[in-house]
């Protein structure tokens, strides 16, 4: 429940210097209580619980503390909220989050904002430094965020060089669990990777939360579900000496496999015949080579499509959650549990004839026949060029031999509300061909999320977006500097006719 708002002010509590333009910010007088100060220091050292007055400390799953009625004078808190709502906000959206963030509050001269800045970064920082016995730097790191319906901040640990303690001051209306927007805290495993949400903290009016930034401080702001409510907060970090971080855990690579031997008839059984015509393949290849991506609609034959879509809705399929949540969250099918037609579709995409079809559609060397044609062409060019060998080739036959035969890795995935992948989900940074065959997504809207975004490494530039489209095969060739993520699927999808969709996701390596 939200903290009760007091209508009258008292003269108790420490305050910072008066401002002629209006009321000064006063901190909760409980923080001046020697009993609370000493109790907090002892509990923080022992990593134990402590509760007294307005202060509640818990150290599981990592140290965090809640201070109710942080601003002692209620009227100042109301004035601060109103002033913050007048500043300029910018929409922020990427793989990790979607919300609105204010301009930097470090230099703003607005009365309530500047008073609050002094309260937090002078008075409260001094108190926290004494309690935690940490020497904080004078850095001011402060901004305001608005979370409204479908806004979210996914699982992360806040660790950047210099961040020691994170804080959030909530200025929200009456807030309930069903409104979403909870501060979720994650447990971690032996590799310091997040596992699951073990504690959810409800944002309450005029309540400040702070927690230690560490290798295990994984948390998220769950999606806001409420219509017409604004989750307004001020947040930032106190900078100081970082805690020691263990070596970053590297996930074991997903094993790839070469093509599965199958007769060429598998293509004629499954694939729309238009994509098997040599002239049309040449046309697709020309388009693909100019843009490195293409979408092939109506890819599966109608009869096979119906069989696959019917099978996907069967309860016998075992869907396994994929994590960890700081990298991905979706369900992947256990192949041993899927009906025969789904297994056949997976085998189609892994088959030798399909590798050759992809080579014909893209010009990539995914089959030895296509590779031989490419090498013969290069040899002819070298023999006819009196200037010497062509050095513009991407790789030589010897290099391809060292890399081994073409291979692939794939899975059948289910996407529903709350699912996503994050940019650092790309564990294998190589040249590769991505294939997505979307199924069961008729009526899916872009505002639901669930689309695949390709971005340049270390840049905000979005290179390409692939939206789910039923029975459409998308092919994208990416280099080592191109990353991808699947946008978080928000609550609006759960209110649509189709609450989930599926895809076969494969990656092919030359």
Short mmCIF file of C-alpha atoms in Angstrom, two decimals:
data_model
loop_
_atom_site.label_atom_id
_atom_site.label_comp_id
_atom_site.label_asym_id
_atom_site.label_seq_id
_atom_site.Cartn_x
_atom_site.Cartn_y
_atom_site.Cartn_z
CA UNK A 1 0.00 0.00 0.00
CA UNK A 2 1.06 3.56 -0.51
CA UNK A 3 2.44 5.48 2.41
CA UNK A 4 -0.21 7.68 4.04
CA UNK A 5 0.05 11.30 3.00
CA UNK A 6 0.13 13.73 5.91
CA UNK A 7 -1.79 16.99 5.48
CA UNK A 8 -0.02 19.00 8.18
CA UNK A 9 3.67 19.83 8.56
CA UNK A 10 5.79 19.69 11.69
CA UNK A 11 8.89 21.67 12.56
CA UNK A 12 10.98 18.59 13.34
CA UNK A 13 13.52 17.10 10.96
CA UNK A 14 16.79 18.33 9.53
CA UNK A 15 16.57 20.83 6.72
CA UNK A 16 18.94 22.40 4.30
CA UNK A 17 19.27 26.13 3.82
CA UNK A 18 16.14 28.17 3.14
CA UNK A 19 15.35 29.43 -0.31
CA UNK A 20 13.55 32.73 -0.63
CA UNK A 21 11.51 31.41 -3.51
CA UNK A 22 9.72 28.76 -1.47
CA UNK A 23 9.73 25.87 0.92
CA UNK A 24 12.90 23.98 1.75
CA UNK A 25 13.20 20.20 1.47
CA UNK A 26 13.37 18.40 4.81
CA UNK A 27 14.57 14.86 5.24
CA UNK A 28 12.79 12.28 7.38
CA UNK A 29 13.95 12.93 10.99
CA UNK A 30 14.31 9.16 11.57
CA UNK A 31 17.57 9.36 9.65
CA UNK A 32 19.00 11.60 12.38
CA UNK A 33 18.20 8.99 15.03
CA UNK A 34 21.45 7.56 16.44
CA UNK A 35 19.76 4.25 17.20
CA UNK A 36 18.73 3.82 13.55
CA UNK A 37 22.11 4.97 12.26
CA UNK A 38 24.04 2.51 14.43
CA UNK A 39 21.54 -0.28 13.80
CA UNK A 40 21.80 0.19 10.04
CA UNK A 41 25.61 0.18 10.12
CA UNK A 42 25.73 -3.05 12.12
CA UNK A 43 23.12 -4.83 10.01
CA UNK A 44 24.76 -3.76 6.73
CA UNK A 45 28.09 -5.18 7.90
CA UNK A 46 26.51 -8.46 8.97
CA UNK A 47 24.25 -8.62 5.90
CA UNK A 48 21.21 -9.05 8.14
CA UNK A 49 17.72 -7.58 8.35
CA UNK A 50 16.96 -4.39 10.24
CA UNK A 51 13.73 -2.44 10.74
CA UNK A 52 13.11 0.62 12.86
CA UNK A 53 10.76 3.51 12.30
CA UNK A 54 10.69 4.48 8.62
CA UNK A 55 13.75 2.41 7.71
CA UNK A 56 13.64 -1.24 6.56
CA UNK A 57 16.78 -3.07 5.46
CA UNK A 58 16.86 -6.52 3.89
CA UNK A 59 19.94 -8.23 2.48
CA UNK A 60 18.28 -10.95 0.42
CA UNK A 61 18.76 -11.49 -2.47
CA UNK A 62 21.16 -8.53 -2.18
CA UNK A 63 21.32 -5.55 0.24
CA UNK A 64 18.46 -3.08 -0.29
CA UNK A 65 16.71 -0.59 1.93
CA UNK A 66 13.34 1.16 1.98
CA UNK A 67 12.85 4.58 3.61
CA UNK A 68 9.20 5.63 3.91
CA UNK A 69 8.20 9.32 3.98
CA UNK A 70 11.68 10.25 2.78
CA UNK A 71 10.71 13.90 2.31
CA UNK A 72 9.42 15.03 5.69
CA UNK A 73 7.29 17.92 4.45
CA UNK A 74 4.44 16.55 2.36
CA UNK A 75 3.71 19.80 0.56
CA UNK A 76 7.27 19.88 -0.78
CA UNK A 77 6.89 16.37 -2.19
CA UNK A 78 3.71 17.43 -3.98
CA UNK A 79 5.43 20.53 -5.35
CA UNK A 80 8.40 18.44 -6.52
CA UNK A 81 6.10 16.05 -8.38
CA UNK A 82 4.30 18.92 -10.11
CA UNK A 83 7.59 20.58 -11.07
CA UNK A 84 9.03 17.34 -12.49
CA UNK A 85 5.98 16.83 -14.69
CA UNK A 86 6.75 20.15 -16.37
CA UNK A 87 10.29 19.22 -17.49
CA UNK A 88 11.07 17.84 -20.93
CA UNK A 89 10.88 14.06 -21.28
CA UNK A 90 12.28 11.95 -24.11
CA UNK A 91 11.00 8.55 -25.16
CA UNK A 92 13.65 5.86 -24.64
CA UNK A 93 13.34 2.47 -26.26
CA UNK A 94 15.82 -0.28 -27.05
CA UNK A 95 16.29 -3.96 -26.26
CA UNK A 96 16.41 -3.35 -22.48
CA UNK A 97 13.74 -0.76 -21.83
CA UNK A 98 10.86 1.44 -22.90
CA UNK A 99 9.96 4.52 -20.85
CA UNK A 100 10.29 8.31 -20.82
CA UNK A 101 13.34 9.95 -19.28
CA UNK A 102 13.89 13.58 -18.37
CA UNK A 103 16.83 15.68 -19.42
CA UNK A 104 19.74 15.63 -16.96
CA UNK A 105 18.64 17.15 -13.65
CA UNK A 106 22.20 17.90 -12.54
CA UNK A 107 22.14 21.56 -13.53
CA UNK A 108 18.44 22.50 -13.45
CA UNK A 109 17.65 25.59 -11.35
CA UNK A 110 13.96 24.86 -10.70
CA UNK A 111 13.30 25.41 -7.00
CA UNK A 112 12.02 21.99 -5.95
CA UNK A 113 14.44 20.10 -8.19
CA UNK A 114 17.51 22.00 -6.97
CA UNK A 115 16.38 21.62 -3.35
CA UNK A 116 15.90 17.88 -3.83
CA UNK A 117 19.27 17.58 -5.56
CA UNK A 118 20.93 19.15 -2.51
CA UNK A 119 18.94 16.98 -0.13
CA UNK A 120 19.99 13.77 -1.90
CA UNK A 121 23.58 14.56 -2.88
CA UNK A 122 24.60 16.52 0.23
CA UNK A 123 22.52 15.51 3.23
CA UNK A 124 21.46 11.98 2.33
CA UNK A 125 24.77 11.05 0.69
CA UNK A 126 26.61 12.13 3.84
CA UNK A 127 24.27 10.00 5.99
CA UNK A 128 24.66 7.01 3.66
CA UNK A 129 28.44 7.36 3.57
CA UNK A 130 28.55 7.19 7.36
CA UNK A 131 26.10 4.29 7.61
CA UNK A 132 27.72 2.14 4.89
CA UNK A 133 31.26 3.33 5.71
CA UNK A 134 31.91 4.13 2.04
CA UNK A 135 33.64 7.26 0.75
CA UNK A 136 31.42 8.48 -2.06
CA UNK A 137 32.65 10.72 -4.86
CA UNK A 138 31.06 14.16 -5.46
CA UNK A 139 29.56 12.97 -8.76
CA UNK A 140 25.90 13.94 -9.29
CA UNK A 141 24.02 11.34 -11.32
CA UNK A 142 20.31 12.15 -11.35
CA UNK A 143 17.34 11.89 -13.71
CA UNK A 144 13.57 11.47 -13.66
CA UNK A 145 11.61 8.67 -15.33
CA UNK A 146 7.97 8.22 -16.28
CA UNK A 147 6.65 4.71 -16.80
CA UNK A 148 3.19 4.39 -18.30
CA UNK A 149 1.21 1.48 -19.72
CA UNK A 150 3.46 -1.16 -21.43
CA UNK A 151 6.67 0.60 -20.28
CA UNK A 152 9.31 -1.70 -18.81
CA UNK A 153 12.96 -2.00 -17.74
CA UNK A 154 14.21 -5.57 -18.13
CA UNK A 155 16.69 -7.57 -16.05
CA UNK A 156 20.10 -5.93 -15.52
CA UNK A 157 22.60 -5.39 -12.69
CA UNK A 158 23.33 -1.61 -12.95
CA UNK A 159 27.06 -2.28 -12.92
CA UNK A 160 29.10 0.44 -14.60
CA UNK A 161 32.48 1.71 -13.47
CA UNK A 162 32.09 3.87 -10.38
CA UNK A 163 28.46 3.05 -9.47
CA UNK A 164 28.30 1.88 -5.85
CA UNK A 165 24.73 2.52 -4.65
CA UNK A 166 21.57 3.00 -6.73
CA UNK A 167 18.55 4.90 -5.45
CA UNK A 168 14.95 5.53 -6.55
CA UNK A 169 12.52 8.05 -5.03
CA UNK A 170 8.91 7.25 -5.95
CA UNK A 171 6.36 10.02 -6.53
CA UNK A 172 3.49 7.80 -7.62
CA UNK A 173 -0.27 7.88 -7.06
CA UNK A 174 -1.90 5.09 -5.06
CA UNK A 175 -0.33 1.98 -6.56
CA UNK A 176 -1.39 -1.67 -6.46
CA UNK A 177 0.33 -4.91 -7.42
CA UNK A 178 -2.08 -5.34 -10.34
CA UNK A 179 -0.76 -2.05 -11.79
CA UNK A 180 2.63 -3.65 -12.54
CA UNK A 181 5.70 -1.44 -12.35
CA UNK A 182 7.17 -3.43 -9.45
CA UNK A 183 10.86 -3.34 -8.60
CA UNK A 184 11.69 -7.03 -8.99
CA UNK A 185 14.83 -8.49 -7.41
CA UNK A 186 16.45 -11.67 -8.80
CA UNK A 187 18.24 -14.56 -7.17
CA UNK A 188 21.51 -15.67 -8.79
CA UNK A 189 23.27 -18.98 -9.45
CA UNK A 190 26.83 -20.16 -8.91
CA UNK A 191 27.92 -18.26 -12.03
CA UNK A 192 26.47 -14.96 -10.71
CA UNK A 193 23.74 -15.14 -13.35
CA UNK A 194 20.14 -14.17 -12.54
CA UNK A 195 17.66 -17.03 -12.08
CA UNK A 196 14.21 -15.80 -11.06
CA UNK A 197 12.36 -13.00 -9.29
CA UNK A 198 12.34 -13.71 -5.55
CA UNK A 199 11.11 -10.37 -4.24
CA UNK A 200 8.86 -7.66 -5.71
CA UNK A 201 8.77 -4.19 -4.15
CA UNK A 202 5.69 -2.03 -4.63
CA UNK A 203 6.40 1.62 -5.51
CA UNK A 204 4.87 3.86 -2.82
CA UNK A 205 4.44 7.60 -2.61
CA UNK A 206 7.42 9.48 -1.15
CA UNK A 207 9.39 6.28 -0.56
CA UNK A 208 13.10 6.00 -1.35
CA UNK A 209 14.68 2.67 -2.19
CA UNK A 210 18.43 2.17 -2.38
CA UNK A 211 20.52 -0.92 -3.04
CA UNK A 212 24.14 -1.91 -3.37
CA UNK A 213 25.38 -2.23 -6.96
CA UNK A 214 27.24 -5.51 -7.23
CA UNK A 215 27.76 -8.52 -9.52
CA UNK A 216 24.49 -9.98 -8.16
CA UNK A 217 22.26 -6.87 -8.03
CA UNK A 218 20.00 -8.04 -10.86
CA UNK A 219 16.65 -6.30 -10.92
CA UNK A 220 13.95 -5.05 -13.26
CA UNK A 221 10.98 -2.71 -13.39
CA UNK A 222 8.14 -5.00 -14.40
CA UNK A 223 5.84 -3.85 -17.17
CA UNK A 224 3.33 -1.18 -16.15
CA UNK A 225 -0.15 -2.60 -16.73
CA UNK A 226 -2.30 0.23 -15.38
CA UNK A 227 -4.18 2.45 -17.81
CA UNK A 228 -3.92 6.17 -17.06
CA UNK A 229 -1.39 5.93 -14.23
CA UNK A 230 2.12 7.40 -14.27
CA UNK A 231 4.93 5.73 -12.34
CA UNK A 232 7.03 8.85 -11.69
CA UNK A 233 10.39 8.51 -9.98
CA UNK A 234 13.74 10.20 -9.46
CA UNK A 235 16.71 7.89 -9.69
CA UNK A 236 20.49 7.92 -9.85
CA UNK A 237 23.66 6.52 -8.35
CA UNK A 238 26.16 7.39 -5.68
CA UNK A 239 29.61 6.80 -7.10
CA UNK A 240 32.49 5.26 -5.20
CA UNK A 241 34.93 2.34 -5.25
CA UNK A 242 33.29 -0.56 -7.07
CA UNK A 243 32.98 -3.97 -5.48
CA UNK A 244 35.25 -6.67 -6.88
CA UNK A 245 33.65 -8.45 -9.80
CA UNK A 246 34.36 -12.12 -10.55
CA UNK A 247 35.34 -13.10 -14.10
CA UNK A 248 32.36 -12.67 -16.39
CA UNK A 249 30.65 -15.95 -17.10
CA UNK A 250 30.66 -17.13 -20.70
CA UNK A 251 27.89 -19.48 -21.75
CA UNK A 252 28.93 -22.68 -23.50
CA UNK A 253 28.30 -22.39 -27.25
CA UNK A 254 25.21 -24.02 -28.69
CA UNK A 255 26.44 -26.98 -30.77
CA UNK A 256 26.03 -26.67 -34.54
CA UNK A 257 25.49 -29.54 -36.93
CA UNK A 258 26.01 -30.10 -40.62
CA UNK A 259 23.10 -30.77 -42.94
CA UNK A 260 20.91 -33.85 -42.59
CA UNK A 261 20.95 -36.19 -45.63
CA UNK A 262 17.53 -36.09 -47.27
CA UNK A 263 16.17 -36.67 -50.77
CA UNK A 264 15.41 -33.57 -52.83
CA UNK A 265 11.75 -34.55 -52.84
CA UNK A 266 11.45 -33.02 -49.35
CA UNK A 267 11.51 -29.58 -50.98
CA UNK A 268 8.65 -30.41 -53.33
CA UNK A 269 6.60 -31.74 -50.42
CA UNK A 270 7.01 -28.66 -48.24
CA UNK A 271 8.11 -25.53 -50.11
CA UNK A 272 5.94 -23.29 -52.28
CA UNK A 273 6.82 -24.34 -55.82
CA UNK A 274 7.51 -20.77 -56.92
CA UNK A 275 10.70 -20.76 -54.82
CA UNK A 276 11.94 -23.91 -56.57
CA UNK A 277 11.97 -22.37 -60.05
CA UNK A 278 15.57 -21.53 -61.14
CA UNK A 279 14.60 -18.23 -62.79
CA UNK A 280 12.79 -17.04 -59.67
CA UNK A 281 15.70 -18.19 -57.48
CA UNK A 282 18.05 -16.06 -59.59
CA UNK A 283 15.74 -13.07 -59.12
CA UNK A 284 15.62 -13.58 -55.35
CA UNK A 285 19.39 -13.96 -55.22
CA UNK A 286 19.92 -10.70 -57.06
CA UNK A 287 17.65 -8.85 -54.63
CA UNK A 288 19.27 -10.51 -51.61
CA UNK A 289 22.81 -9.69 -52.75
CA UNK A 290 21.89 -6.01 -53.04
CA UNK A 291 20.31 -5.68 -49.57
CA UNK A 292 21.54 -8.72 -47.54
CA UNK A 293 17.96 -9.49 -46.53
CA UNK A 294 14.70 -10.69 -48.07
CA UNK A 295 11.25 -11.83 -47.03
CA UNK A 296 9.64 -14.76 -48.86
CA UNK A 297 5.85 -14.84 -48.23
CA UNK A 298 3.68 -17.95 -48.38
CA UNK A 299 6.77 -20.09 -48.03
CA UNK A 300 5.24 -23.39 -46.95
CA UNK A 301 2.62 -25.15 -49.03
CA UNK A 302 -0.91 -24.60 -47.70
CA UNK A 303 -1.51 -28.21 -46.66
CA UNK A 304 1.78 -28.40 -44.74
CA UNK A 305 1.15 -25.00 -43.17
CA UNK A 306 -2.20 -26.14 -41.79
CA UNK A 307 -0.66 -29.33 -40.37
CA UNK A 308 2.12 -27.37 -38.67
CA UNK A 309 -0.20 -24.72 -37.18
CA UNK A 310 -2.60 -27.35 -35.87
CA UNK A 311 0.28 -29.28 -34.30
CA UNK A 312 1.68 -26.19 -32.58
CA UNK A 313 -1.48 -25.88 -30.49
CA UNK A 314 -1.26 -29.41 -29.11
CA UNK A 315 -0.74 -29.75 -25.35
CA UNK A 316 1.73 -32.61 -25.75
CA UNK A 317 4.57 -30.26 -26.76
CA UNK A 318 7.00 -29.66 -23.90
CA UNK A 319 8.08 -26.01 -23.84
CA UNK A 320 11.21 -25.22 -21.86
CA UNK A 321 11.91 -21.70 -20.60
CA UNK A 322 15.14 -20.22 -21.96
CA UNK A 323 17.25 -17.87 -19.85
CA UNK A 324 19.04 -16.37 -18.05
CA UNK A 325 16.74 -13.31 -17.90
CA UNK A 326 19.58 -10.81 -18.39
CA UNK A 327 19.95 -12.33 -21.88
CA UNK A 328 16.68 -13.92 -22.93
CA UNK A 329 13.24 -15.05 -21.88
CA UNK A 330 11.13 -17.28 -24.13
CA UNK A 331 10.04 -20.90 -24.53
CA UNK A 332 11.80 -23.46 -26.74
CA UNK A 333 10.28 -26.79 -27.77
CA UNK A 334 11.86 -30.08 -26.75
CA UNK A 335 12.18 -31.78 -30.14
CA UNK A 336 11.54 -35.20 -28.66
CA UNK A 337 8.06 -34.04 -27.62
CA UNK A 338 6.84 -32.43 -30.85
CA UNK A 339 4.41 -34.09 -33.27
CA UNK A 340 5.84 -35.71 -36.40
CA UNK A 341 5.02 -32.87 -38.81
CA UNK A 342 6.92 -30.33 -36.64
CA UNK A 343 9.91 -32.66 -36.49
CA UNK A 344 9.73 -32.99 -40.28
CA UNK A 345 9.65 -29.20 -40.69
CA UNK A 346 12.72 -28.88 -38.46
CA UNK A 347 14.46 -31.57 -40.53
CA UNK A 348 13.49 -29.74 -43.74
CA UNK A 349 15.33 -26.61 -42.55
CA UNK A 350 18.33 -28.75 -41.58
CA UNK A 351 18.41 -30.88 -44.72
CA UNK A 352 21.02 -31.00 -47.47
CA UNK A 353 18.49 -29.99 -50.19
CA UNK A 354 17.50 -26.96 -48.11
CA UNK A 355 21.15 -25.90 -47.71
CA UNK A 356 21.42 -26.00 -51.51
CA UNK A 357 18.15 -24.06 -51.87
CA UNK A 358 19.48 -21.36 -49.52
CA UNK A 359 22.67 -21.19 -51.57
CA UNK A 360 20.62 -20.62 -54.72
CA UNK A 361 18.44 -17.99 -53.04
CA UNK A 362 21.28 -16.03 -51.41
CA UNK A 363 24.48 -16.74 -53.36
CA UNK A 364 26.17 -17.97 -50.16
CA UNK A 365 28.31 -21.10 -50.14
CA UNK A 366 26.13 -23.31 -47.96
CA UNK A 367 26.49 -26.40 -50.15
CA UNK A 368 29.50 -27.92 -51.84
CA UNK A 369 27.86 -27.65 -55.27
CA UNK A 370 27.33 -23.92 -54.86
CA UNK A 371 30.80 -23.54 -53.35
CA UNK A 372 32.37 -25.36 -56.30
CA UNK A 373 30.60 -23.07 -58.74
CA UNK A 374 31.89 -20.06 -56.81
CA UNK A 375 35.46 -21.39 -56.70
CA UNK A 376 35.40 -22.24 -60.44
CA UNK A 377 34.30 -18.70 -61.16
CA UNK A 378 37.11 -17.28 -59.03
CA UNK A 379 39.64 -19.55 -60.75
CA UNK A 380 38.47 -18.41 -64.19
CA UNK A 381 38.73 -14.80 -63.11
CA UNK A 382 42.27 -15.33 -61.85
CA UNK A 383 43.33 -17.00 -65.13
CA UNK A 384 41.83 -14.20 -67.25
CA UNK A 385 43.12 -11.30 -65.11
CA UNK A 386 46.65 -10.33 -66.17
CA UNK A 387 46.93 -8.12 -63.10
CA UNK A 388 47.22 -11.09 -60.78
CA UNK A 389 44.83 -12.86 -58.36
CA UNK A 390 41.66 -11.16 -57.16
CA UNK A 391 42.13 -10.20 -53.48
CA UNK A 392 38.58 -8.99 -52.98
CA UNK A 393 37.24 -12.48 -52.30
CA UNK A 394 35.87 -12.90 -48.81
CA UNK A 395 37.68 -16.17 -48.20
CA UNK A 396 39.95 -18.61 -49.98
CA UNK A 397 39.30 -22.35 -50.38
CA UNK A 398 41.96 -23.05 -47.74
CA UNK A 399 40.20 -20.73 -45.29
CA UNK A 400 36.88 -22.45 -45.93
CA UNK A 401 38.49 -25.81 -45.36
CA UNK A 402 39.81 -24.65 -41.99
CA UNK A 403 36.34 -23.43 -41.03
CA UNK A 404 34.85 -26.84 -41.75
CA UNK A 405 31.71 -27.65 -43.76
CA UNK A 406 28.63 -25.39 -43.69
CA UNK A 407 26.60 -25.89 -40.52
CA UNK A 408 23.49 -24.65 -38.74
CA UNK A 409 21.80 -24.41 -35.38
CA UNK A 410 18.06 -24.06 -34.93
CA UNK A 411 15.09 -24.26 -32.58
CA UNK A 412 11.32 -24.02 -32.49
CA UNK A 413 10.24 -21.13 -30.23
CA UNK A 414 7.03 -19.84 -28.69
CA UNK A 415 6.59 -16.12 -28.06
CA UNK A 416 4.05 -14.70 -25.60
CA UNK A 417 3.56 -11.80 -23.19
CA UNK A 418 6.76 -10.99 -21.28
CA UNK A 419 9.16 -12.71 -23.70
CA UNK A 420 12.26 -11.04 -25.20
CA UNK A 421 15.93 -11.36 -26.05
CA UNK A 422 18.62 -8.78 -25.32
CA UNK A 423 21.51 -7.61 -27.46
CA UNK A 424 24.22 -9.55 -25.67
CA UNK A 425 22.21 -12.69 -26.44
CA UNK A 426 24.47 -12.93 -29.53
CA UNK A 427 27.11 -15.31 -28.21
CA UNK A 428 28.65 -16.15 -31.59
CA UNK A 429 29.92 -13.06 -33.39
CA UNK A 430 30.46 -14.39 -36.91
CA UNK A 431 29.23 -13.86 -40.43
CA UNK A 432 25.98 -15.78 -40.55
CA UNK A 433 22.66 -16.18 -42.31
CA UNK A 434 19.62 -15.88 -40.02
CA UNK A 435 16.38 -17.60 -40.96
CA UNK A 436 13.01 -16.92 -39.34
CA UNK A 437 9.87 -18.79 -40.33
CA UNK A 438 6.97 -17.15 -38.48
CA UNK A 439 3.83 -19.16 -37.76
CA UNK A 440 0.49 -18.47 -36.06
CA UNK A 441 0.91 -14.70 -36.05
CA UNK A 442 -1.99 -13.55 -38.21
CA UNK A 443 -3.20 -10.23 -36.81
CA UNK A 444 -0.03 -9.59 -34.81
CA UNK A 445 0.60 -5.83 -34.49
CA UNK A 446 3.96 -4.02 -34.27
CA UNK A 447 2.88 -2.30 -31.03
CA UNK A 448 2.75 -5.71 -29.32
CA UNK A 449 6.54 -6.06 -29.63
CA UNK A 450 8.00 -9.43 -30.62
CA UNK A 451 9.75 -8.05 -33.70
CA UNK A 452 13.43 -8.69 -34.43
CA UNK A 453 15.71 -5.64 -34.59
CA UNK A 454 19.17 -5.65 -36.11
CA UNK A 455 21.54 -2.94 -34.88
CA UNK A 456 25.16 -1.98 -35.41
CA UNK A 457 27.50 -2.92 -32.56
CA UNK A 458 28.06 -0.04 -30.06
CA UNK A 459 25.63 2.16 -31.99
CA UNK A 460 21.98 3.08 -31.56
CA UNK A 461 21.34 2.90 -35.29
CA UNK A 462 18.69 0.36 -36.21
CA UNK A 463 19.62 -1.37 -39.46
CA UNK A 464 16.59 -3.56 -40.03
CA UNK A 465 13.35 -4.66 -38.35
CA UNK A 466 11.71 -8.00 -39.12
CA UNK A 467 8.06 -8.13 -38.07
CA UNK A 468 6.21 -11.43 -37.50
CA UNK A 469 4.20 -12.33 -40.60
CA UNK A 470 2.44 -15.66 -40.90
CA UNK A 471 4.12 -18.25 -43.16
CA UNK A 472 6.79 -15.76 -44.17
CA UNK A 473 10.43 -16.82 -44.39
CA UNK A 474 12.88 -14.02 -43.54
CA UNK A 475 16.56 -14.29 -44.47
CA UNK A 476 19.12 -11.82 -43.10
CA UNK A 477 22.86 -11.97 -43.63
CA UNK A 478 24.78 -10.27 -40.83
CA UNK A 479 28.44 -9.53 -40.24
CA UNK A 480 30.45 -9.60 -37.02
CA UNK A 481 29.45 -6.04 -36.12
CA UNK A 482 25.70 -6.63 -36.41
CA UNK A 483 23.68 -7.69 -33.38
CA UNK A 484 20.01 -8.53 -32.97
CA UNK A 485 17.33 -8.63 -30.32
CA UNK A 486 13.62 -9.45 -30.09
CA UNK A 487 11.59 -6.65 -28.53
CA UNK A 488 9.78 -7.35 -25.26
CA UNK A 489 6.20 -8.51 -25.88
CA UNK A 490 3.91 -6.28 -23.87
CA UNK A 491 0.56 -6.72 -22.18
CA UNK A 492 -1.48 -5.47 -25.14
CA UNK A 493 -0.69 -8.74 -26.96
CA UNK A 494 -2.51 -10.70 -24.25
CA UNK A 495 -5.70 -8.80 -25.05
CA UNK A 496 -5.58 -9.66 -28.74
CA UNK A 497 -7.07 -12.62 -30.59
CA UNK A 498 -3.70 -14.38 -30.74
CA UNK A 499 -1.85 -14.31 -27.42
CA UNK A 500 1.24 -16.08 -28.78
CA UNK A 501 3.05 -16.85 -32.00
CA UNK A 502 5.75 -19.32 -33.02
CA UNK A 503 8.83 -19.40 -35.17
CA UNK A 504 11.50 -21.73 -36.46
CA UNK A 505 14.75 -19.85 -35.88
CA UNK A 506 17.88 -21.11 -37.65
CA UNK A 507 21.35 -19.69 -38.17
CA UNK A 508 23.55 -20.97 -40.98
CA UNK A 509 27.34 -20.67 -41.20
CA UNK A 510 29.32 -21.02 -44.42
#
